[in-house]
Short mmCIF file of C-alpha atoms in Angstrom, two decimals:
data_model
loop_
_atom_site.label_atom_id
_atom_site.label_comp_id
_atom_site.label_asym_id
_atom_site.label_seq_id
_atom_site.Cartn_x
_atom_site.Cartn_y
_atom_site.Cartn_z
CA MET Q 89 -49.54 191.27 35.34
CA ARG Q 90 -50.29 188.23 37.70
CA ARG Q 91 -47.84 186.47 36.06
CA GLU Q 92 -44.94 188.93 35.88
CA ALA Q 93 -45.07 189.32 39.68
CA ALA Q 94 -45.06 186.09 39.93
CA ALA Q 95 -42.04 185.38 37.56
CA ASN Q 96 -40.28 188.47 39.79
CA GLY Q 97 -41.19 186.95 42.78
CA GLU Q 98 -39.54 183.67 41.50
CA ALA Q 99 -36.30 185.09 40.57
CA GLU Q 100 -36.11 187.08 43.74
CA ARG Q 101 -36.23 183.80 45.82
CA ARG Q 102 -33.89 182.21 43.42
CA GLY Q 103 -31.10 185.08 43.76
CA ALA Q 104 -31.74 185.40 47.56
CA ALA Q 105 -31.33 181.53 48.17
CA ARG Q 106 -27.97 181.82 46.07
CA TYR Q 107 -26.61 184.64 48.09
CA ALA Q 108 -27.47 182.82 51.33
CA HIS Q 109 -25.61 179.77 50.31
CA SER Q 110 -22.73 181.97 49.09
CA LEU Q 111 -22.29 182.60 52.81
CA THR Q 112 -21.75 179.34 53.45
CA GLN Q 113 -18.97 178.73 51.57
CA PRO Q 114 -16.13 176.40 53.43
CA THR Q 115 -12.93 177.97 54.71
CA LEU Q 116 -9.32 176.89 53.57
CA VAL Q 117 -9.02 174.95 56.90
CA THR Q 118 -12.53 173.23 56.50
CA ALA Q 119 -11.67 172.14 53.45
CA ILE Q 120 -8.33 170.49 54.19
CA PHE Q 121 -9.88 168.57 57.26
CA THR Q 122 -12.88 167.36 54.84
CA LEU Q 123 -10.13 166.50 52.06
CA GLY Q 124 -11.96 168.89 49.75
CA ARG Q 125 -15.35 167.21 50.25
CA ALA Q 126 -17.16 170.37 51.56
CA SER Q 127 -15.68 172.61 49.07
CA ARG Q 128 -16.74 170.40 46.38
CA GLU Q 129 -20.57 169.70 47.72
CA TRP Q 130 -20.79 173.13 48.11
CA ALA Q 131 -19.59 174.27 44.91
CA ALA Q 132 -22.34 171.61 43.19
CA ARG Q 133 -24.98 173.21 45.39
CA ASP Q 134 -23.99 176.67 44.06
CA LYS Q 135 -24.08 175.41 40.54
CA SER Q 136 -27.81 174.07 41.07
CA LEU Q 137 -29.01 177.41 42.51
CA ALA Q 138 -27.35 179.28 39.70
CA THR Q 139 -29.03 177.42 37.19
CA ASP Q 140 -32.19 177.72 39.01
CA GLN Q 141 -31.66 181.53 39.40
CA TRP Q 142 -30.91 181.51 35.45
CA THR Q 143 -33.98 179.96 34.89
CA ALA Q 144 -36.09 182.30 37.14
CA ILE Q 145 -34.59 185.46 35.40
CA GLN Q 146 -35.36 184.20 32.20
CA ALA Q 147 -39.09 183.25 32.80
CA LEU Q 148 -39.13 187.00 34.01
CA ASP Q 149 -37.90 188.08 30.92
CA ARG Q 150 -40.28 186.38 28.75
CA ALA Q 151 -43.06 187.68 31.25
CA ASP Q 152 -41.73 191.11 30.75
CA GLN Q 153 -42.11 190.49 27.01
CA ARG Q 154 -45.57 189.31 27.07
CA VAL Q 155 -46.51 192.04 29.23
CA ARG Q 156 -45.18 194.37 26.32
CA ASP Q 157 -46.92 192.74 23.71
CA LEU Q 158 -50.19 192.75 25.77
CA ASP Q 159 -49.40 196.62 25.99
CA THR Q 160 -49.19 196.96 22.38
CA SER Q 161 -52.45 195.03 21.77
CA VAL Q 162 -54.35 196.73 24.18
CA SER Q 163 -53.40 199.94 22.94
CA GLY Q 164 -54.38 198.45 19.30
CA MET Q 165 -57.56 197.31 20.38
CA THR Q 166 -58.41 200.77 22.18
CA GLU Q 167 -57.71 202.31 18.99
CA ARG Q 168 -60.02 200.11 17.30
CA LEU Q 169 -62.53 200.49 19.80
CA THR Q 170 -62.49 203.99 19.66
CA ALA Q 171 -63.01 203.53 15.82
CA ALA Q 172 -66.16 201.20 16.30
CA ARG Q 173 -67.69 203.26 18.82
CA THR Q 174 -67.52 206.24 16.14
CA ARG Q 175 -68.83 203.93 13.40
CA LEU Q 176 -71.66 202.70 15.71
CA ALA Q 177 -72.78 206.25 16.57
CA ALA Q 178 -72.66 207.07 12.78
CA THR Q 179 -74.84 203.92 12.34
CA HIS Q 180 -77.03 204.63 14.92
CA ARG Q 181 -77.60 207.93 13.58
CA GLU Q 182 -77.88 206.59 10.11
CA ILE Q 183 -80.67 203.94 11.28
CA LEU Q 184 -82.65 207.27 12.95
CA GLU Q 185 -82.57 208.69 9.63
CA LEU Q 186 -83.65 205.79 7.83
CA ARG Q 187 -86.45 205.26 10.19
CA ALA Q 188 -87.55 209.01 9.69
CA ARG Q 189 -87.70 208.15 5.79
CA ILE Q 190 -89.31 204.86 6.61
CA ALA Q 191 -91.89 206.71 8.37
CA LEU Q 192 -92.73 209.36 5.55
CA HIS Q 193 -92.50 206.91 2.69
CA ARG Q 194 -94.77 204.51 5.01
CA ALA Q 195 -97.22 207.74 5.61
CA GLU Q 196 -97.18 208.50 1.82
CA LEU Q 197 -97.65 205.07 0.27
CA GLY Q 198 -99.99 203.88 2.76
CA ASP Q 199 -100.82 200.11 1.81
CA PHE Q 200 -98.17 200.04 -0.87
CA PHE Q 201 -95.46 200.16 1.37
CA PRO Q 202 -93.59 196.68 2.39
CA ASP Q 203 -94.14 196.59 6.54
CA ASP Q 204 -94.76 194.03 8.64
CA ARG Q 205 -98.34 194.12 8.00
CA TRP Q 206 -97.42 193.94 4.45
CA TRP Q 207 -95.46 190.60 4.53
CA ALA Q 208 -97.75 188.98 7.06
CA ASP Q 209 -100.81 189.55 4.83
CA ALA Q 210 -100.35 186.88 2.13
CA GLU Q 211 -103.74 187.92 0.17
CA GLY Q 212 -102.81 191.58 0.57
CA ARG Q 213 -99.31 191.11 -1.05
CA GLU Q 214 -100.93 189.78 -4.07
CA LEU Q 215 -103.51 192.57 -4.37
CA LYS Q 216 -101.01 195.37 -3.66
CA THR Q 217 -98.31 196.15 -6.14
CA LEU Q 218 -95.23 197.63 -4.04
CA TRP Q 219 -94.34 201.18 -4.57
CA THR Q 220 -97.34 201.52 -7.29
CA ASP Q 221 -99.72 203.94 -5.39
CA PRO Q 222 -101.82 206.46 -7.02
CA VAL Q 223 -99.69 209.14 -7.36
CA TRP Q 224 -96.60 207.10 -8.77
CA ASN Q 225 -99.08 205.37 -11.32
CA ALA Q 226 -100.46 208.62 -12.21
CA ALA Q 227 -96.64 209.92 -12.98
CA ARG Q 228 -96.36 206.50 -15.13
CA SER Q 229 -99.11 207.14 -16.96
CA ASP Q 230 -98.03 210.95 -17.48
CA LEU Q 231 -94.57 209.61 -18.91
CA PHE Q 232 -96.53 207.23 -21.38
CA VAL Q 233 -98.69 209.99 -22.75
CA GLU Q 234 -95.43 212.47 -23.10
CA ALA Q 235 -93.40 209.55 -24.95
CA LEU Q 236 -96.58 208.67 -27.41
CA HIS Q 237 -96.41 212.98 -28.03
CA LEU Q 238 -92.82 211.97 -28.79
CA HIS Q 239 -93.35 209.81 -31.36
CA GLN Q 240 -95.95 212.27 -32.69
CA ALA Q 241 -93.34 214.57 -33.13
CA PHE Q 242 -91.01 212.50 -34.74
CA LEU Q 243 -93.46 211.20 -37.48
CA ARG Q 244 -94.54 214.88 -38.19
CA ALA Q 245 -90.66 215.51 -38.62
CA GLU Q 246 -90.15 212.66 -40.87
CA THR Q 247 -93.18 212.24 -42.93
CA LYS Q 248 -91.75 211.19 -45.82
CA THR Q 249 -89.19 208.69 -44.59
CA MET Q 250 -91.59 207.13 -42.35
CA ARG Q 251 -94.32 206.59 -45.35
CA ASP Q 252 -91.91 204.68 -47.38
CA SER Q 253 -90.82 202.54 -44.47
CA LEU Q 254 -94.45 201.94 -43.73
CA GLN Q 255 -95.22 201.11 -47.40
CA ALA Q 256 -92.42 198.74 -47.33
CA ALA Q 257 -93.89 196.85 -43.94
CA VAL Q 258 -97.14 196.72 -46.06
CA ASP Q 259 -95.15 194.91 -48.79
CA ILE Q 260 -94.03 192.60 -46.34
CA LEU Q 261 -97.58 191.65 -44.82
CA THR Q 262 -98.84 191.24 -47.85
CA GLY Q 263 -96.27 189.02 -49.37
CA GLU Q 264 -94.96 191.29 -52.31
CA VAL Q 265 -91.48 191.07 -50.88
CA PRO Q 266 -88.84 189.67 -53.08
CA GLU Q 267 -87.09 186.77 -51.96
CA SER Q 268 -83.95 188.69 -52.95
CA ALA Q 269 -84.59 191.28 -50.04
CA SER Q 270 -82.00 191.92 -47.73
CA GLU Q 271 -82.74 191.11 -43.80
CA ALA Q 272 -81.65 194.38 -43.02
CA ALA Q 273 -84.09 196.06 -45.31
CA VAL Q 274 -86.56 194.05 -43.99
CA ARG Q 275 -85.80 194.43 -40.21
CA ASP Q 276 -85.85 198.49 -41.13
CA ALA Q 277 -89.38 198.00 -42.24
CA TRP Q 278 -90.65 196.38 -39.16
CA ARG Q 279 -88.86 198.66 -37.05
CA ALA Q 280 -90.93 201.35 -38.67
CA LEU Q 281 -94.12 199.53 -38.47
CA PHE Q 282 -93.61 198.59 -34.49
CA PHE Q 283 -92.43 202.52 -33.96
CA VAL Q 284 -96.35 203.39 -34.57
CA VAL Q 285 -97.92 199.82 -33.70
CA PRO Q 286 -95.71 198.76 -30.57
CA VAL Q 287 -97.36 195.36 -30.61
CA VAL Q 288 -98.30 192.98 -33.73
CA SER Q 289 -100.57 190.08 -33.02
CA THR Q 290 -100.78 186.73 -35.23
CA THR Q 291 -100.79 182.87 -34.47
CA PHE Q 292 -98.14 180.51 -34.83
CA ALA Q 293 -99.82 179.49 -37.71
CA SER Q 294 -99.34 182.99 -39.66
CA PHE Q 295 -96.06 183.68 -37.95
CA GLU Q 296 -93.94 181.38 -39.90
CA ARG Q 297 -95.08 183.42 -43.42
CA MET Q 298 -95.62 186.92 -41.70
CA PHE Q 299 -91.91 186.88 -40.27
CA ALA Q 300 -90.15 184.89 -42.96
CA HIS Q 301 -87.51 187.22 -43.71
CA LEU Q 302 -86.17 187.37 -40.23
CA THR Q 303 -83.81 185.08 -38.71
CA GLN Q 304 -82.20 184.44 -34.95
CA ASP Q 305 -82.90 187.20 -32.59
CA ALA Q 306 -84.46 189.45 -34.75
CA LEU Q 307 -87.22 190.32 -32.74
CA GLY Q 308 -87.08 192.01 -28.99
CA TRP Q 309 -90.01 190.64 -27.25
CA LEU Q 310 -92.42 187.38 -28.16
CA PHE Q 311 -95.28 187.11 -25.75
CA ILE Q 312 -97.16 184.00 -25.74
CA ASP Q 313 -100.32 184.31 -24.91
CA GLU Q 314 -102.84 180.96 -23.74
CA ALA Q 315 -99.24 179.39 -23.82
CA GLY Q 316 -100.72 175.89 -21.99
CA GLN Q 317 -102.37 175.50 -25.18
CA ALA Q 318 -99.79 175.65 -27.35
CA ALA Q 319 -97.54 172.98 -28.92
CA PRO Q 320 -93.59 173.49 -28.07
CA GLN Q 321 -92.99 172.56 -31.75
CA LEU Q 322 -95.30 175.50 -33.20
CA ALA Q 323 -93.75 177.94 -31.31
CA ALA Q 324 -89.86 177.06 -32.12
CA GLY Q 325 -89.73 179.21 -35.25
CA ALA Q 326 -91.05 182.26 -33.03
CA ILE Q 327 -88.91 181.71 -30.47
CA TRP Q 328 -85.58 181.25 -32.46
CA ARG Q 329 -86.29 184.66 -34.03
CA SER Q 330 -86.93 186.52 -30.81
CA ARG Q 331 -84.18 187.68 -28.08
CA ARG Q 332 -86.77 187.35 -24.94
CA VAL Q 333 -89.74 185.40 -24.62
CA VAL Q 334 -92.50 185.51 -21.97
CA ALA Q 335 -94.82 182.74 -21.72
CA VAL Q 336 -98.16 183.32 -20.03
CA GLY Q 337 -100.63 180.62 -19.50
CA ASP Q 338 -102.28 177.84 -17.35
CA PRO Q 339 -101.12 174.70 -17.19
CA LEU Q 340 -104.46 173.85 -15.52
CA GLN Q 341 -106.46 174.73 -18.59
CA LEU Q 342 -107.03 172.77 -21.79
CA GLU Q 343 -103.93 170.95 -23.45
CA PRO Q 344 -102.45 171.24 -26.72
CA ILE Q 345 -104.42 169.54 -29.42
CA VAL Q 346 -101.56 167.25 -30.92
CA THR Q 347 -103.30 165.27 -34.27
CA LEU Q 348 -100.30 162.88 -34.22
CA PRO Q 349 -101.27 159.54 -32.83
CA PHE Q 350 -100.11 158.72 -29.44
CA THR Q 351 -98.62 155.41 -30.41
CA ALA Q 352 -96.63 157.22 -33.03
CA GLN Q 353 -95.32 160.00 -30.55
CA GLN Q 354 -93.97 156.85 -28.30
CA ALA Q 355 -92.20 155.47 -31.17
CA LEU Q 356 -90.44 158.66 -31.88
CA ARG Q 357 -89.34 159.19 -28.11
CA ARG Q 358 -87.86 155.10 -28.36
CA THR Q 359 -86.37 155.85 -31.50
CA PHE Q 360 -84.57 159.32 -30.57
CA GLY Q 361 -83.85 157.65 -26.78
CA VAL Q 362 -85.94 160.29 -25.20
CA PRO Q 363 -86.15 158.57 -21.78
CA ASP Q 364 -89.42 160.66 -20.09
CA GLU Q 365 -92.74 160.82 -21.56
CA LYS Q 366 -93.02 164.46 -20.34
CA TRP Q 367 -91.49 165.55 -23.54
CA LEU Q 368 -94.15 163.72 -25.83
CA PRO Q 369 -95.91 166.28 -27.72
CA ALA Q 370 -99.02 165.65 -26.20
CA ARG Q 371 -98.18 165.65 -22.42
CA THR Q 372 -96.28 169.06 -22.62
CA SER Q 373 -96.56 172.68 -23.79
CA VAL Q 374 -95.02 176.04 -24.10
CA GLN Q 375 -96.27 176.92 -20.86
CA GLN Q 376 -94.96 173.83 -19.01
CA LEU Q 377 -91.22 173.76 -20.79
CA ALA Q 378 -91.17 177.42 -19.61
CA ASP Q 379 -92.08 176.87 -16.04
CA PHE Q 380 -89.49 174.01 -16.10
CA SER Q 381 -86.98 176.57 -16.53
CA ASN Q 382 -88.40 178.70 -13.93
CA SER Q 383 -86.74 178.33 -10.56
CA TYR Q 384 -89.27 180.84 -8.61
CA GLY Q 385 -92.66 178.97 -8.49
CA THR Q 386 -95.01 176.91 -6.43
CA HIS Q 387 -96.41 173.32 -6.76
CA LEU Q 388 -100.21 172.56 -7.56
CA PRO Q 389 -101.92 169.41 -7.50
CA GLY Q 390 -101.93 167.51 -10.55
CA GLU Q 391 -103.54 164.38 -11.64
CA ASN Q 392 -100.12 162.60 -12.01
CA GLY Q 393 -98.67 164.13 -9.01
CA PRO Q 394 -97.64 168.10 -8.45
CA VAL Q 395 -97.44 170.39 -10.94
CA TRP Q 396 -94.70 173.42 -10.86
CA VAL Q 397 -95.97 176.52 -11.81
CA GLY Q 398 -93.46 178.94 -12.31
CA ALA Q 399 -93.91 182.80 -11.22
CA PRO Q 400 -97.66 182.13 -10.61
CA LEU Q 401 -99.86 185.10 -10.87
CA ARG Q 402 -102.41 184.30 -8.34
CA VAL Q 403 -104.83 187.22 -8.45
CA HIS Q 404 -107.91 186.28 -10.31
CA ARG Q 405 -110.08 189.43 -11.75
CA ARG Q 406 -112.52 188.20 -14.08
CA CYS Q 407 -115.05 185.62 -12.84
CA ASP Q 408 -118.06 186.72 -10.09
CA GLN Q 409 -118.77 184.13 -7.41
CA PRO Q 410 -119.24 181.52 -7.04
CA MET Q 411 -117.23 180.61 -10.73
CA PHE Q 412 -114.23 181.89 -8.80
CA ALA Q 413 -114.49 180.05 -5.72
CA VAL Q 414 -115.19 176.63 -7.73
CA SER Q 415 -112.45 177.16 -10.32
CA ASN Q 416 -109.95 177.75 -7.08
CA ASP Q 417 -111.25 174.55 -5.63
CA ILE Q 418 -110.95 172.39 -8.08
CA ALA Q 419 -107.85 173.32 -10.30
CA TYR Q 420 -105.75 175.63 -7.87
CA ASP Q 421 -105.67 174.34 -4.25
CA GLY Q 422 -107.46 177.51 -2.89
CA LEU Q 423 -104.34 179.11 -3.85
CA MET Q 424 -106.01 181.82 -6.25
CA VAL Q 425 -106.80 185.38 -4.67
CA TYR Q 426 -110.09 186.72 -5.09
CA GLY Q 427 -109.19 190.14 -6.69
CA LYS Q 428 -112.57 191.56 -8.74
CA PRO Q 429 -114.45 194.84 -7.07
CA THR Q 430 -117.89 193.66 -5.87
CA LEU Q 431 -120.52 194.96 -8.15
CA PRO Q 432 -124.41 195.51 -7.36
CA PRO Q 433 -126.35 192.53 -8.45
CA GLY Q 434 -128.05 194.18 -11.27
CA PRO Q 435 -131.12 192.72 -12.93
CA LEU Q 436 -129.86 189.13 -14.24
CA PRO Q 437 -131.02 186.04 -12.48
CA GLU Q 438 -128.11 184.77 -9.88
CA SER Q 439 -125.84 181.94 -11.40
CA MET Q 440 -127.55 178.55 -11.00
CA TRP Q 441 -127.63 175.06 -12.30
CA LEU Q 442 -130.94 174.32 -14.38
CA ASP Q 443 -131.55 170.66 -13.73
CA VAL Q 444 -132.76 168.58 -16.95
CA SER Q 445 -133.47 165.18 -15.98
CA ASP Q 446 -135.56 164.27 -19.14
CA THR Q 447 -133.38 162.32 -21.22
CA SER Q 448 -136.07 160.95 -23.60
CA GLY Q 449 -135.83 161.73 -27.31
CA ALA Q 450 -131.82 161.82 -26.63
CA GLU Q 451 -129.84 162.42 -30.00
CA GLY Q 452 -126.30 161.21 -29.30
CA HIS Q 453 -124.95 164.21 -26.94
CA TRP Q 454 -127.92 166.41 -27.46
CA ILE Q 455 -130.92 166.52 -25.22
CA PRO Q 456 -134.02 168.38 -26.82
CA ALA Q 457 -135.28 168.87 -23.32
CA GLU Q 458 -132.01 170.96 -22.48
CA GLY Q 459 -132.28 172.50 -25.97
CA ALA Q 460 -135.90 173.96 -24.89
CA VAL Q 461 -134.51 175.04 -21.27
CA LEU Q 462 -131.54 177.16 -23.59
CA GLN Q 463 -134.20 178.84 -25.09
CA ARG Q 464 -136.05 179.83 -22.36
CA ILE Q 465 -133.04 181.18 -20.81
CA LEU Q 466 -131.53 182.88 -23.65
CA THR Q 467 -135.49 184.40 -24.19
CA ARG Q 468 -135.13 185.51 -20.24
CA LEU Q 469 -131.80 186.96 -21.01
CA ALA Q 470 -133.21 189.29 -24.02
CA THR Q 471 -136.19 190.46 -22.10
CA GLU Q 472 -133.81 191.81 -19.09
CA GLY Q 473 -132.04 193.44 -21.81
CA VAL Q 474 -128.84 191.94 -21.63
CA ASP Q 475 -126.39 192.90 -25.11
CA PRO Q 476 -126.36 189.48 -27.07
CA LYS Q 477 -122.56 189.85 -27.68
CA ASP Q 478 -122.22 189.62 -23.50
CA VAL Q 479 -123.71 185.99 -23.86
CA PHE Q 480 -121.65 182.94 -24.83
CA VAL Q 481 -123.09 179.44 -25.19
CA ILE Q 482 -120.62 176.48 -24.71
CA SER Q 483 -120.47 172.90 -24.56
CA PRO Q 484 -117.89 169.98 -23.94
CA PHE Q 485 -119.50 168.16 -27.04
CA ARG Q 486 -119.20 169.26 -30.74
CA ALA Q 487 -122.24 167.74 -31.60
CA VAL Q 488 -124.06 169.84 -28.97
CA VAL Q 489 -122.53 173.15 -30.27
CA GLY Q 490 -123.99 172.25 -33.84
CA ARG Q 491 -127.38 172.05 -32.64
CA VAL Q 492 -127.00 174.98 -30.24
CA ARG Q 493 -125.94 176.87 -33.45
CA SER Q 494 -128.90 176.04 -35.23
CA LEU Q 495 -131.17 177.29 -32.23
CA LEU Q 496 -129.24 180.59 -31.91
CA THR Q 497 -130.72 181.62 -35.52
CA ARG Q 498 -133.71 183.29 -33.15
CA PHE Q 499 -130.82 185.34 -31.09
CA PRO Q 500 -128.70 187.14 -33.32
CA GLY Q 501 -125.47 188.13 -31.92
CA ILE Q 502 -124.82 185.68 -29.27
CA GLN Q 503 -121.75 182.92 -29.90
CA ALA Q 504 -121.50 179.19 -29.50
CA GLY Q 505 -118.72 176.87 -29.31
CA THR Q 506 -116.99 174.11 -27.67
CA VAL Q 507 -115.28 174.77 -24.37
CA HIS Q 508 -111.85 173.62 -26.35
CA THR Q 509 -112.56 176.63 -28.67
CA ALA Q 510 -113.86 179.20 -25.66
CA GLN Q 511 -110.20 179.19 -23.88
CA GLY Q 512 -108.98 182.76 -24.21
CA LYS Q 513 -112.67 184.14 -24.23
CA GLU Q 514 -114.86 185.49 -21.90
CA ALA Q 515 -118.43 186.73 -21.43
CA ASP Q 516 -120.68 188.50 -19.04
CA VAL Q 517 -122.96 185.57 -19.27
CA VAL Q 518 -122.06 181.83 -19.83
CA VAL Q 519 -124.54 179.18 -20.55
CA LEU Q 520 -122.82 175.70 -20.17
CA ILE Q 521 -124.91 173.16 -21.95
CA LEU Q 522 -123.69 169.64 -20.56
CA GLY Q 523 -125.44 167.13 -22.90
CA GLY Q 524 -123.74 164.07 -22.76
CA ASP Q 525 -125.34 160.70 -24.31
CA PRO Q 526 -127.15 158.86 -21.59
CA ALA Q 527 -126.14 155.77 -23.45
CA ARG Q 528 -122.58 156.69 -22.81
CA PRO Q 529 -121.70 157.01 -19.65
CA GLY Q 530 -118.00 157.15 -20.66
CA ALA Q 531 -118.54 160.71 -22.66
CA LYS Q 532 -119.31 162.21 -18.78
CA GLN Q 533 -116.65 160.58 -17.43
CA TRP Q 534 -113.91 162.00 -20.44
CA ALA Q 535 -115.10 165.49 -19.43
CA ALA Q 536 -114.13 164.90 -15.42
CA GLN Q 537 -111.14 163.07 -15.98
CA SER Q 538 -109.02 166.28 -15.18
CA PRO Q 539 -109.89 169.73 -13.74
CA ASN Q 540 -109.05 171.39 -16.77
CA LEU Q 541 -112.53 171.30 -19.23
CA LEU Q 542 -114.40 172.09 -16.30
CA ASN Q 543 -111.86 175.17 -15.31
CA VAL Q 544 -112.11 176.65 -18.55
CA ALA Q 545 -115.88 176.38 -18.93
CA ILE Q 546 -116.86 178.06 -15.94
CA SER Q 547 -113.88 180.36 -15.89
CA ARG Q 548 -115.14 182.36 -19.06
CA ALA Q 549 -118.18 183.72 -17.14
CA LYS Q 550 -117.67 187.05 -15.79
CA ARG Q 551 -120.53 187.90 -14.21
CA ARG Q 552 -123.36 185.00 -14.51
CA LEU Q 553 -123.17 181.08 -15.24
CA TYR Q 554 -126.11 178.85 -16.16
CA VAL Q 555 -125.83 175.27 -16.14
CA ILE Q 556 -128.12 173.47 -18.28
CA GLY Q 557 -128.17 169.32 -17.57
CA ASP Q 558 -128.87 166.12 -15.86
CA HIS Q 559 -128.02 167.32 -12.17
CA THR Q 560 -128.15 163.70 -10.89
CA ALA Q 561 -125.74 162.14 -13.41
CA TRP Q 562 -123.09 165.24 -13.65
CA SER Q 563 -122.88 165.72 -9.80
CA GLN Q 564 -121.84 162.09 -9.60
CA GLN Q 565 -118.61 162.88 -11.79
CA ARG Q 566 -115.54 164.17 -10.35
CA TYR Q 567 -115.19 168.18 -10.07
CA PHE Q 568 -118.53 168.51 -11.48
CA SER Q 569 -119.62 167.52 -7.61
CA VAL Q 570 -117.83 170.75 -6.61
CA LEU Q 571 -119.82 172.87 -9.14
CA ALA Q 572 -123.37 171.17 -8.34
CA ARG Q 573 -122.51 172.16 -4.30
CA GLU Q 574 -121.61 175.69 -5.25
CA LEU Q 575 -124.60 176.42 -7.93
CA PRO Q 576 -128.02 176.52 -6.67
CA ARG Q 577 -130.25 173.70 -8.02
CA ARG Q 578 -133.24 175.10 -10.23
CA THR Q 579 -135.97 173.29 -11.90
CA LEU Q 580 -137.95 175.28 -14.63
CA PRO Q 581 -141.60 175.18 -14.50
CA PRO Q 582 -143.20 173.38 -17.40
CA PRO Q 583 -144.37 176.14 -20.22
CA ARG Q 584 -147.56 177.63 -20.18
#
């Protein structure tokens, strides 16, 4: 508006200036006496003033147009502002409604609702599954039971058809299906079996024979347990036959056992131009390859640098303390969350390290004095009424396990095995008898070269862990020093 007023004032001033100049036009007498000079000068000045007046009029026209444009713009903005205020008011109402609903859900779900407290509590987030409150979980269980009832009704309605189909599935499992059988017929038989038994468990060694008639994508889901101990080449056929694969494992437990010599693996790698050693069978597993392809995860400390773990399951619900604390320290950089309910102490002695420094009479890795302590511990457990099936004796060395098994003939029902064979198993009570040839210190160093072996050993124990071995010698080894720090050291008195 100020520009329009200025332009209008300028046009008026220039118009007035020209009008004033028009009043000074020379008379005829003046023009004659000046030989026309006065008329020429006046005309030149009048022309200049006319140009100035026209320029001012054009500027005024532009200012007027600008004002009209602004009026139109203001009108449009006013309409948009009105609409925006309407939307803002509606949004405010929606926010109030949502806040009311959030308050209702927060009251209903409690710790299972993702409010600010939930996000701020890192460990609490791991222990509580969002939305899975007891009411919802009970409804899910009810739905599962009703689904089983529906299956049951179907089986009753189609008894003969399902019997024939299940007989065909039995023929497949027993190897009595002819090679000429069509894959469609085999798939139908498997579908019938899966209808009754949703999950079938097998080993990779048996998988090829069991599912020989199936081809690519024939199976819906493949769950690979202990995938950290599975060599990729062993799982290739099962993965090829499956549409979806879930690999569950731990790269910080025991690695796959590969019989092909490492030099031969290196030769094959160079022959086929594989640049990175991480693809060697001895350096990777199904779990690691699955982790490589997972964009969601975290890094854990490793011997050769950080180890990428895809979609880590951080909550540990198997072991009591101090097994959890040791495992969390040596292998997981403190990232695990303790999720096991606290149970009453019970009659069992506390977890401990039974120090056996007497290595006299050692037969390789077997220490007779450790065997004597093992017998006393097992006798005490039997006295306390511990079920033999709840006791597991393990050792890093096969020679020790062989001697232990001969002792266990006095304790029927108790199992023994190496740490490598114990992966995937668990027991209320685990006795870890260390052994270790006193003349070969490298044996202890082998057991402590990575956290994996000790991590598997101690995490087999759900309630109690009893370690038998030379406390002074083993506590100097990497990772075992943490075990020595967390477990109380005890020395059994001589037998009476």
